[in-house]
Amino acid sequence: MCLATVQKESDNTVICKMVSRIDVDGDQVILRDIMGETKVIEGKILMVDLANSIVKLDCE
């Protein structure tokens, strides 16, 4: 299983760890972790590094 760490691009702040699913709905990025908890972030995906399991978001 490949789980991701989602970070804010501007300062590398960790938004969510052990993310198993990411959905995009317009300007919202919906993150779901391995425990099923959901976090909705206003922003957009800038980069996905599959080798290192890192996702960078442009968000406030």
PDB file of C-alpha atoms in Angstrom:
ATOM      1  CA  MET A   1       0.000   0.000   0.000  1.00  0.00           C
ATOM      2  CA  CYS A   2       1.287   3.462  -0.888  1.00  0.00           C
ATOM      3  CA  LEU A   3       0.312   6.254   1.523  1.00  0.00           C
ATOM      4  CA  ALA A   4       1.106   9.917   0.967  1.00  0.00           C
ATOM      5  CA  THR A   5       2.062  12.897   3.063  1.00  0.00           C
ATOM      6  CA  VAL A   6       0.340  16.083   1.869  1.00  0.00           C
ATOM      7  CA  GLN A   7       2.251  19.336   2.394  1.00  0.00           C
ATOM      8  CA  LYS A   8       1.601  23.026   1.856  1.00  0.00           C
ATOM      9  CA  GLU A   9       3.927  24.060  -0.993  1.00  0.00           C
ATOM     10  CA  SER A  10       4.821  27.496   0.387  1.00  0.00           C
ATOM     11  CA  ASP A  11       6.490  26.299   3.612  1.00  0.00           C
ATOM     12  CA  ASN A  12       6.314  22.474   3.542  1.00  0.00           C
ATOM     13  CA  THR A  13       3.850  22.412   6.462  1.00  0.00           C
ATOM     14  CA  VAL A  14       2.329  18.943   6.751  1.00  0.00           C
ATOM     15  CA  ILE A  15      -1.428  19.084   6.161  1.00  0.00           C
ATOM     16  CA  CYS A  16      -2.193  15.381   6.461  1.00  0.00           C
ATOM     17  CA  LYS A  17      -0.214  12.118   6.818  1.00  0.00           C
ATOM     18  CA  MET A  18      -1.035   8.571   5.738  1.00  0.00           C
ATOM     19  CA  VAL A  19      -3.374   9.788   2.970  1.00  0.00           C
ATOM     20  CA  SER A  20      -4.885   6.889   1.060  1.00  0.00           C
ATOM     21  CA  ARG A  21      -7.210   8.815  -1.276  1.00  0.00           C
ATOM     22  CA  ILE A  22      -7.294  12.283  -2.852  1.00  0.00           C
ATOM     23  CA  ASP A  23     -10.312  13.655  -4.728  1.00  0.00           C
ATOM     24  CA  VAL A  24     -10.600  17.037  -6.444  1.00  0.00           C
ATOM     25  CA  ASP A  25     -13.915  18.901  -6.683  1.00  0.00           C
ATOM     26  CA  GLY A  26     -13.424  22.309  -8.301  1.00  0.00           C
ATOM     27  CA  ASP A  27     -11.244  24.365  -5.934  1.00  0.00           C
ATOM     28  CA  GLN A  28     -11.458  21.764  -3.164  1.00  0.00           C
ATOM     29  CA  VAL A  29      -8.976  18.973  -2.513  1.00  0.00           C
ATOM     30  CA  ILE A  30     -10.515  16.214  -0.409  1.00  0.00           C
ATOM     31  CA  LEU A  31      -8.008  14.127   1.547  1.00  0.00           C
ATOM     32  CA  ARG A  32      -8.913  10.815   3.178  1.00  0.00           C
ATOM     33  CA  ASP A  33      -6.440   9.117   5.507  1.00  0.00           C
ATOM     34  CA  ILE A  34      -5.999   5.437   6.230  1.00  0.00           C
ATOM     35  CA  MET A  35      -8.414   5.666   9.187  1.00  0.00           C
ATOM     36  CA  GLY A  36     -11.160   7.094   6.942  1.00  0.00           C
ATOM     37  CA  GLU A  37     -11.012  10.643   8.313  1.00  0.00           C
ATOM     38  CA  THR A  38     -11.631  13.313   5.685  1.00  0.00           C
ATOM     39  CA  LYS A  39     -10.124  16.792   5.412  1.00  0.00           C
ATOM     40  CA  VAL A  40     -11.306  19.325   2.803  1.00  0.00           C
ATOM     41  CA  ILE A  41      -8.766  21.953   1.696  1.00  0.00           C
ATOM     42  CA  GLU A  42      -9.356  24.967  -0.568  1.00  0.00           C
ATOM     43  CA  GLY A  43      -6.539  24.925  -3.109  1.00  0.00           C
ATOM     44  CA  LYS A  44      -5.002  22.914  -5.908  1.00  0.00           C
ATOM     45  CA  ILE A  45      -2.493  20.112  -6.360  1.00  0.00           C
ATOM     46  CA  LEU A  46       0.855  21.391  -7.615  1.00  0.00           C
ATOM     47  CA  MET A  47       2.966  18.237  -7.540  1.00  0.00           C
ATOM     48  CA  VAL A  48       2.726  14.520  -6.831  1.00  0.00           C
ATOM     49  CA  ASP A  49       5.973  12.636  -6.101  1.00  0.00           C
ATOM     50  CA  LEU A  50       5.000   8.961  -6.251  1.00  0.00           C
ATOM     51  CA  ALA A  51       8.508   7.682  -5.482  1.00  0.00           C
ATOM     52  CA  ASN A  52       8.627   9.581  -2.174  1.00  0.00           C
ATOM     53  CA  SER A  53       4.856   9.610  -1.449  1.00  0.00           C
ATOM     54  CA  ILE A  54       4.638  13.421  -1.231  1.00  0.00           C
ATOM     55  CA  VAL A  55       1.849  15.652  -2.546  1.00  0.00           C
ATOM     56  CA  LYS A  56       2.266  19.463  -2.594  1.00  0.00           C
ATOM     57  CA  LEU A  57      -0.768  21.757  -2.472  1.00  0.00           C
ATOM     58  CA  ASP A  58      -1.136  25.455  -3.233  1.00  0.00           C
ATOM     59  CA  CYS A  59      -3.462  26.545  -0.417  1.00  0.00           C
ATOM     60  CA  GLU A  60      -3.920  29.246   2.245  1.00  0.00           C
TER      61      GLU A  60
END
